[in-house]
Each structure stands twice: as C-alpha cells, then as structure tokens.
Amino acid sequence: MIPTMRVRAVHDRDELAALLRHHPTRHAYELGDLDDPHWPHTTWYRHHNLIALLYHPTPVPSLLAFAAPEQHTEHHELLTALAPLLPRRLHAHLSPGNADALRDAGYHINTAAPFLRLALTDPTRLPDPTPPRVETLTTADLPRLHDLFQAAYAGTWFDPALLHAGQYVGVRHHDQLVAVAGVHVYSPTHSVAALGNVTTHPTARRRGLARATVGALCARLRHHVDHIALNVAADNHAALALYHSLGFTPVAEFTDLFATVD
C-alpha cells in the first residue's frame, strides 16, 4: 500500500477545474459539482493528476474516480490510499478494474455493472427542427413528472431543483406527460451538461418520443454549453442505438457499484 500522505485533500475550485477540464466529458459530473449548489456536499482528493470526488448529499455517499486506461496503476494507488478515509457504505463510479482496490481494503462489492460515458461528438445528427410537440417543463409539472417516473422509471435519481434551470423537456398526451428528457448536470460556468431522467411511458414507446425529447434538449443545451455527456448501461442496446443515431460516441468505460465494509 502506498502511504496515505500521497493523497491530499483539495479545497481550491480553480485547481480542481484546471485538472478536470483536460477531459470535460469524462469529468462532466465532477465539473458540475464545482458549482455553488453542490460544492458544500463535496470532498475532493488528489493523487498526482488524478482526482477523486466523494459526493455526500444523501445517506449513501457517491465516489467518482475516473482515469484514462494508461493511468490504471496510479488510479489503483489513489483508491488504495483513499480507502481508509471512505464511509462504510458507498456508491461508486470507478474506471474498470479498480474495484479491486476496495476489495483489498475489506469492502464487499454488493452490486456492479458496466457502464459507458457517452459524449455528443456529431451534433449534425440531431433532428432539425425541434418537433413542436416537445415542450419546456417547469416546476408546475412536478406532479406529472413524479407520475411518469413512478410508471416508467421507478427509483431514478431526480433533483427537482434542476427544473429551475429550464433544461427539462417533455411530450404530453391528454395532459399526461408521456416522455421526458432532462439533466443531471447543468453548468454553464464550466460549459458541461449531463443528460438524465430520459423516460418514456410504457404505453407510448416505439413512437420516436425519446429521440424527439433528447434531440430537442441537446439542441437547446448547445446554446449554453460546449460539452454534453450522459451515462448508459453497457448492455442497454436500445439506448445505445438511440444515442448513436443522435451523434453520441463512447468516451469512457466505468463500473457502477455499491460497496460495504463490515
């Protein structure tokens, strides 16, 4: 094990931003967490040029630690040194293969699934013009959003405060929301956004509504940010095909896991 002293806490947002901006889509979530609403819920660590973020607004904190494939050894060192400082229950997004550092520290990996980080690299594939049936959602739509998530995407992470940013769009049918696309990250300051809560009601699928809402949302986001990313399960072939058709390509692989230590 490397000495813990080689990992240091970082409290300077400018220092963090300078490192994370080298790969803004790989680090879209971390860049978004530098903004004022999220900053108080973050703890940051650095090892060489690698950053680990512990995000803790909920009872089970999330650890985000990504690295390029050629940095695998340094990334493993970072997690090995950091493990004694981590909470006993943990949700994590880690570059492939580095969950072993948590196992070596005594964590049990309860669940683990491969994911991809995609980035919008070919915006010419976005639909044009925006379909007129796609509307901007507001906080008045919260009850309908909750109804849709309950029916189609139970358990999804949703922050109602993001509705205030005006970056949620949807399609209605008889005053019921049947499709929605929104954001998990929206940071004009750091010019990044990450899509989230992309959902279609089971009774309205296979009608092109996901393509319409995601396309419309990306078109409007491009007026405010330079980099648009999203996470998708590696075995979700339907979603991958949709995003590829809209101009998204993979920029990173990672493992989504939950871990505990006795």
Tab-separated table of C-alpha atoms in Angstrom:
chain	number	residue	atom	x	y	z
A	1	MET	CA	0.000	0.000	0.000
A	2	ILE	CA	1.279	3.482	-0.784
A	3	PRO	CA	1.368	5.995	2.098
A	4	THR	CA	-1.920	7.803	2.634
A	5	MET	CA	0.015	11.078	2.759
A	6	ARG	CA	0.454	10.846	-1.028
A	7	VAL	CA	-3.260	11.554	-1.372
A	8	ARG	CA	-4.175	15.053	-0.297
A	9	ALA	CA	-7.469	16.842	0.176
A	10	VAL	CA	-8.107	19.688	-2.252
A	11	HIS	CA	-10.163	22.759	-1.357
A	12	ASP	CA	-9.334	25.019	-4.297
A	13	ARG	CA	-12.001	25.005	-7.008
A	14	ASP	CA	-9.686	26.594	-9.560
A	15	GLU	CA	-7.107	23.839	-9.045
A	16	LEU	CA	-9.758	21.174	-9.487
A	17	ALA	CA	-11.305	22.807	-12.541
A	18	ALA	CA	-7.926	23.112	-14.250
A	19	LEU	CA	-7.362	19.360	-13.896
A	20	LEU	CA	-10.896	18.264	-14.767
A	21	ARG	CA	-11.141	20.431	-17.884
A	22	HIS	CA	-8.483	18.323	-19.606
A	23	HIS	CA	-11.274	15.771	-20.191
A	24	PRO	CA	-14.565	17.677	-19.714
A	25	THR	CA	-16.902	14.891	-20.864
A	26	ARG	CA	-15.164	12.205	-18.799
A	27	HIS	CA	-15.447	14.531	-15.805
A	28	ALA	CA	-18.764	16.238	-16.576
A	29	TYR	CA	-20.327	15.296	-13.233
A	30	GLU	CA	-17.334	16.451	-11.223
A	31	LEU	CA	-17.204	19.772	-13.073
A	32	GLY	CA	-20.888	20.303	-12.354
A	33	ASP	CA	-20.287	19.616	-8.668
A	34	LEU	CA	-17.898	22.569	-8.502
A	35	ASP	CA	-20.905	24.899	-8.795
A	36	ASP	CA	-22.246	26.567	-5.659
A	37	PRO	CA	-25.359	24.383	-5.081
A	38	HIS	CA	-23.256	21.195	-4.969
A	39	TRP	CA	-19.864	22.351	-3.669
A	40	PRO	CA	-20.842	22.145	0.057
A	41	HIS	CA	-21.685	18.440	-0.430
A	42	THR	CA	-18.290	17.512	-1.876
A	43	THR	CA	-14.938	16.287	-0.568
A	44	TRP	CA	-12.063	16.148	-3.053
A	45	TYR	CA	-8.809	14.197	-3.097
A	46	ARG	CA	-5.836	14.319	-5.447
A	47	HIS	CA	-3.031	11.880	-6.284
A	48	HIS	CA	-0.664	13.202	-8.958
A	49	ASN	CA	-3.067	14.422	-11.677
A	50	LEU	CA	-5.937	12.132	-10.663
A	51	ILE	CA	-8.979	13.397	-8.784
A	52	ALA	CA	-11.461	11.518	-6.615
A	53	LEU	CA	-14.725	13.117	-5.546
A	54	LEU	CA	-16.827	12.000	-2.591
A	55	TYR	CA	-20.310	13.458	-3.075
A	56	HIS	CA	-22.405	13.207	0.080
A	57	PRO	CA	-25.830	14.897	-0.008
A	58	THR	CA	-27.567	11.554	0.690
A	59	PRO	CA	-27.143	8.834	3.369
A	60	VAL	CA	-25.077	6.718	0.942
A	61	PRO	CA	-22.291	8.928	-0.494
A	62	SER	CA	-21.059	8.541	-4.069
A	63	LEU	CA	-17.409	8.188	-5.038
A	64	LEU	CA	-16.452	9.338	-8.537
A	65	ALA	CA	-12.953	8.400	-9.668
A	66	PHE	CA	-12.102	8.165	-13.354
A	67	ALA	CA	-8.838	7.749	-15.197
A	68	ALA	CA	-7.566	7.011	-18.679
A	69	PRO	CA	-6.537	3.369	-19.331
A	70	GLU	CA	-2.839	4.287	-19.260
A	71	GLN	CA	-3.312	5.645	-15.708
A	72	HIS	CA	-4.646	2.365	-14.303
A	73	THR	CA	-1.757	1.875	-11.852
A	74	GLU	CA	-1.918	5.415	-10.466
A	75	HIS	CA	-5.684	5.178	-10.217
A	76	HIS	CA	-5.413	1.962	-8.215
A	77	GLU	CA	-2.890	3.679	-5.938
A	78	LEU	CA	-5.288	6.566	-5.402
A	79	LEU	CA	-8.130	4.273	-4.350
A	80	THR	CA	-5.880	2.108	-2.176
A	81	ALA	CA	-4.674	5.142	-0.257
A	82	LEU	CA	-8.145	6.641	-0.078
A	83	ALA	CA	-9.969	3.521	1.142
A	84	PRO	CA	-9.324	4.088	4.900
A	85	LEU	CA	-10.985	7.517	4.591
A	86	LEU	CA	-14.160	6.312	2.883
A	87	PRO	CA	-17.575	5.669	4.503
A	88	ARG	CA	-18.676	2.116	5.302
A	89	ARG	CA	-21.460	2.194	2.705
A	90	LEU	CA	-20.630	3.553	-0.695
A	91	HIS	CA	-21.958	4.046	-4.199
A	92	ALA	CA	-19.141	4.428	-6.725
A	93	HIS	CA	-18.328	5.078	-10.361
A	94	LEU	CA	-14.829	3.725	-10.978
A	95	SER	CA	-12.702	3.111	-14.034
A	96	PRO	CA	-12.707	-0.595	-15.000
A	97	GLY	CA	-10.682	-2.945	-12.818
A	98	ASN	CA	-10.212	-0.574	-9.909
A	99	ALA	CA	-12.916	-2.041	-7.698
A	100	ASP	CA	-10.142	-4.421	-6.603
A	101	ALA	CA	-8.667	-1.607	-4.537
A	102	LEU	CA	-11.879	-1.502	-2.482
A	103	ARG	CA	-11.951	-5.301	-2.146
A	104	ASP	CA	-8.344	-5.277	-0.936
A	105	ALA	CA	-9.375	-2.734	1.703
A	106	GLY	CA	-12.106	-5.035	3.039
A	107	TYR	CA	-15.138	-3.795	1.091
A	108	HIS	CA	-17.707	-6.235	-0.190
A	109	ILE	CA	-18.950	-5.343	-3.682
A	110	ASN	CA	-22.698	-5.894	-3.426
A	111	THR	CA	-23.614	-4.990	-6.993
A	112	ALA	CA	-21.547	-3.991	-10.002
A	113	ALA	CA	-22.480	-3.226	-13.605
A	114	PRO	CA	-20.507	-1.958	-16.598
A	115	PHE	CA	-21.473	1.484	-17.893
A	116	LEU	CA	-20.393	3.799	-20.685
A	117	ARG	CA	-19.958	7.561	-20.645
A	118	LEU	CA	-21.118	8.961	-23.975
A	119	ALA	CA	-20.495	12.424	-25.379
A	120	LEU	CA	-22.191	14.356	-28.154
A	121	THR	CA	-19.482	14.434	-30.832
A	122	ASP	CA	-21.550	14.834	-34.013
A	123	PRO	CA	-24.368	17.355	-33.421
A	124	THR	CA	-25.212	17.323	-37.140
A	125	ARG	CA	-27.183	14.140	-36.360
A	126	LEU	CA	-29.593	15.976	-34.059
A	127	PRO	CA	-33.104	16.327	-35.503
A	128	ASP	CA	-33.887	19.677	-37.071
A	129	PRO	CA	-36.150	21.433	-36.457
A	130	THR	CA	-37.319	20.712	-32.914
A	131	PRO	CA	-40.683	18.908	-33.033
A	132	PRO	CA	-43.473	21.307	-31.978
A	133	ARG	CA	-44.935	18.719	-29.577
A	134	VAL	CA	-41.828	18.930	-27.330
A	135	GLU	CA	-42.402	21.467	-24.532
A	136	THR	CA	-40.192	23.031	-21.880
A	137	LEU	CA	-41.193	21.800	-18.428
A	138	THR	CA	-41.443	23.890	-15.270
A	139	THR	CA	-41.893	23.264	-11.560
A	140	ALA	CA	-45.656	23.201	-12.205
A	141	ASP	CA	-45.049	19.870	-13.938
A	142	LEU	CA	-43.581	18.193	-10.840
A	143	PRO	CA	-46.670	16.063	-10.051
A	144	ARG	CA	-46.855	14.815	-13.651
A	145	LEU	CA	-43.114	14.097	-13.655
A	146	HIS	CA	-43.398	12.039	-10.492
A	147	ASP	CA	-46.318	10.117	-12.007
A	148	LEU	CA	-44.263	9.366	-15.133
A	149	PHE	CA	-41.205	8.236	-13.185
A	150	GLN	CA	-43.360	6.028	-10.973
A	151	ALA	CA	-44.850	4.353	-14.032
A	152	ALA	CA	-41.752	4.114	-16.205
A	153	TYR	CA	-38.541	4.701	-14.237
A	154	ALA	CA	-39.097	3.930	-10.564
A	155	GLY	CA	-36.044	4.620	-8.426
A	156	THR	CA	-34.403	7.063	-10.809
A	157	TRP	CA	-32.364	9.873	-9.236
A	158	PHE	CA	-34.212	13.143	-9.741
A	159	ASP	CA	-33.389	16.576	-8.346
A	160	PRO	CA	-36.444	18.857	-8.654
A	161	ALA	CA	-34.181	21.912	-8.341
A	162	LEU	CA	-32.861	21.235	-11.830
A	163	LEU	CA	-36.262	22.130	-13.252
A	164	HIS	CA	-35.461	25.753	-12.392
A	165	ALA	CA	-32.631	25.671	-14.928
A	166	GLY	CA	-35.182	25.240	-17.718
A	167	GLN	CA	-33.413	22.183	-19.120
A	168	TYR	CA	-36.218	19.634	-18.912
A	169	VAL	CA	-38.435	18.960	-21.918
A	170	GLY	CA	-41.374	16.643	-22.402
A	171	VAL	CA	-44.279	15.467	-24.521
A	172	ARG	CA	-47.879	15.403	-23.280
A	173	HIS	CA	-50.872	13.322	-24.225
A	174	HIS	CA	-54.231	14.419	-22.802
A	175	ASP	CA	-52.445	16.484	-20.132
A	176	GLN	CA	-50.349	13.492	-19.078
A	177	LEU	CA	-46.569	13.539	-19.525
A	178	VAL	CA	-45.642	10.544	-21.639
A	179	ALA	CA	-41.968	11.343	-22.374
A	180	VAL	CA	-39.284	13.459	-20.757
A	181	ALA	CA	-35.588	14.261	-21.093
A	182	GLY	CA	-33.678	16.276	-18.517
A	183	VAL	CA	-30.292	16.847	-16.960
A	184	HIS	CA	-28.340	15.503	-14.019
A	185	VAL	CA	-25.684	18.173	-14.552
A	186	TYR	CA	-26.053	21.662	-15.993
A	187	SER	CA	-23.127	24.042	-15.579
A	188	PRO	CA	-22.764	26.967	-17.983
A	189	THR	CA	-19.844	28.089	-15.791
A	190	HIS	CA	-17.834	25.021	-16.780
A	191	SER	CA	-19.655	24.545	-20.104
A	192	VAL	CA	-20.848	20.995	-19.375
A	193	ALA	CA	-24.160	19.194	-19.123
A	194	ALA	CA	-25.059	15.567	-18.482
A	195	LEU	CA	-28.396	14.209	-19.620
A	196	GLY	CA	-30.592	12.286	-17.211
A	197	ASN	CA	-34.131	11.077	-16.471
A	198	VAL	CA	-34.737	10.199	-20.124
A	199	THR	CA	-38.025	8.350	-19.820
A	200	THR	CA	-40.989	7.282	-21.949
A	201	HIS	CA	-44.236	5.895	-20.557
A	202	PRO	CA	-44.643	2.167	-21.340
A	203	THR	CA	-47.828	2.880	-23.301
A	204	ALA	CA	-46.074	5.436	-25.549
A	205	ARG	CA	-42.876	3.632	-26.508
A	206	ARG	CA	-41.711	2.939	-30.082
A	207	ARG	CA	-43.137	6.244	-31.308
A	208	GLY	CA	-39.875	8.196	-31.528
A	209	LEU	CA	-40.589	10.241	-28.394
A	210	ALA	CA	-37.206	9.559	-26.759
A	211	ARG	CA	-35.461	10.684	-29.933
A	212	ALA	CA	-37.634	13.807	-30.110
A	213	THR	CA	-37.102	14.842	-26.478
A	214	VAL	CA	-33.361	14.067	-26.329
A	215	GLY	CA	-32.784	15.782	-29.671
A	216	ALA	CA	-34.712	18.858	-28.606
A	217	LEU	CA	-32.919	19.051	-25.270
A	218	CYS	CA	-29.468	18.712	-26.845
A	219	ALA	CA	-30.301	21.411	-29.382
A	220	ARG	CA	-31.160	23.878	-26.624
A	221	LEU	CA	-28.240	22.867	-24.390
A	222	ARG	CA	-25.768	23.610	-27.198
A	223	HIS	CA	-26.666	27.303	-26.851
A	224	HIS	CA	-25.270	27.271	-23.298
A	225	VAL	CA	-22.566	24.572	-23.022
A	226	ASP	CA	-19.843	23.088	-25.213
A	227	HIS	CA	-19.878	19.546	-23.828
A	228	ILE	CA	-22.888	17.224	-23.425
A	229	ALA	CA	-22.483	13.783	-21.875
A	230	LEU	CA	-24.563	11.002	-20.374
A	231	ASN	CA	-24.239	7.595	-18.701
A	232	VAL	CA	-25.807	4.436	-20.083
A	233	ALA	CA	-25.615	0.784	-19.071
A	234	ALA	CA	-23.286	-1.100	-21.403
A	235	ASP	CA	-25.958	-3.747	-22.073
A	236	ASN	CA	-28.751	-1.255	-22.837
A	237	HIS	CA	-28.515	-1.798	-26.579
A	238	ALA	CA	-31.693	0.105	-27.423
A	239	ALA	CA	-30.478	3.240	-25.620
A	240	LEU	CA	-27.017	2.947	-27.156
A	241	ALA	CA	-28.537	2.729	-30.635
A	242	LEU	CA	-30.680	5.801	-29.952
A	243	TYR	CA	-27.791	7.904	-28.681
A	244	HIS	CA	-25.504	6.787	-31.513
A	245	SER	CA	-28.168	7.883	-34.010
A	246	LEU	CA	-28.168	11.314	-32.335
A	247	GLY	CA	-24.387	11.765	-32.603
A	248	PHE	CA	-23.125	10.386	-29.287
A	249	THR	CA	-19.987	8.232	-29.029
A	250	PRO	CA	-18.315	6.481	-26.043
A	251	VAL	CA	-15.577	8.431	-24.264
A	252	ALA	CA	-15.063	6.269	-21.156
A	253	GLU	CA	-15.979	2.972	-19.544
A	254	PHE	CA	-16.701	2.632	-15.846
A	255	THR	CA	-18.202	0.334	-13.239
A	256	ASP	CA	-21.268	1.391	-11.281
A	257	LEU	CA	-21.182	-0.370	-7.907
A	258	PHE	CA	-22.401	-0.434	-4.329
A	259	ALA	CA	-19.928	-1.500	-1.654
A	260	THR	CA	-19.989	-2.048	2.094
A	261	VAL	CA	-17.449	-2.925	4.739
A	262	ASP	CA	-18.282	-4.782	7.973
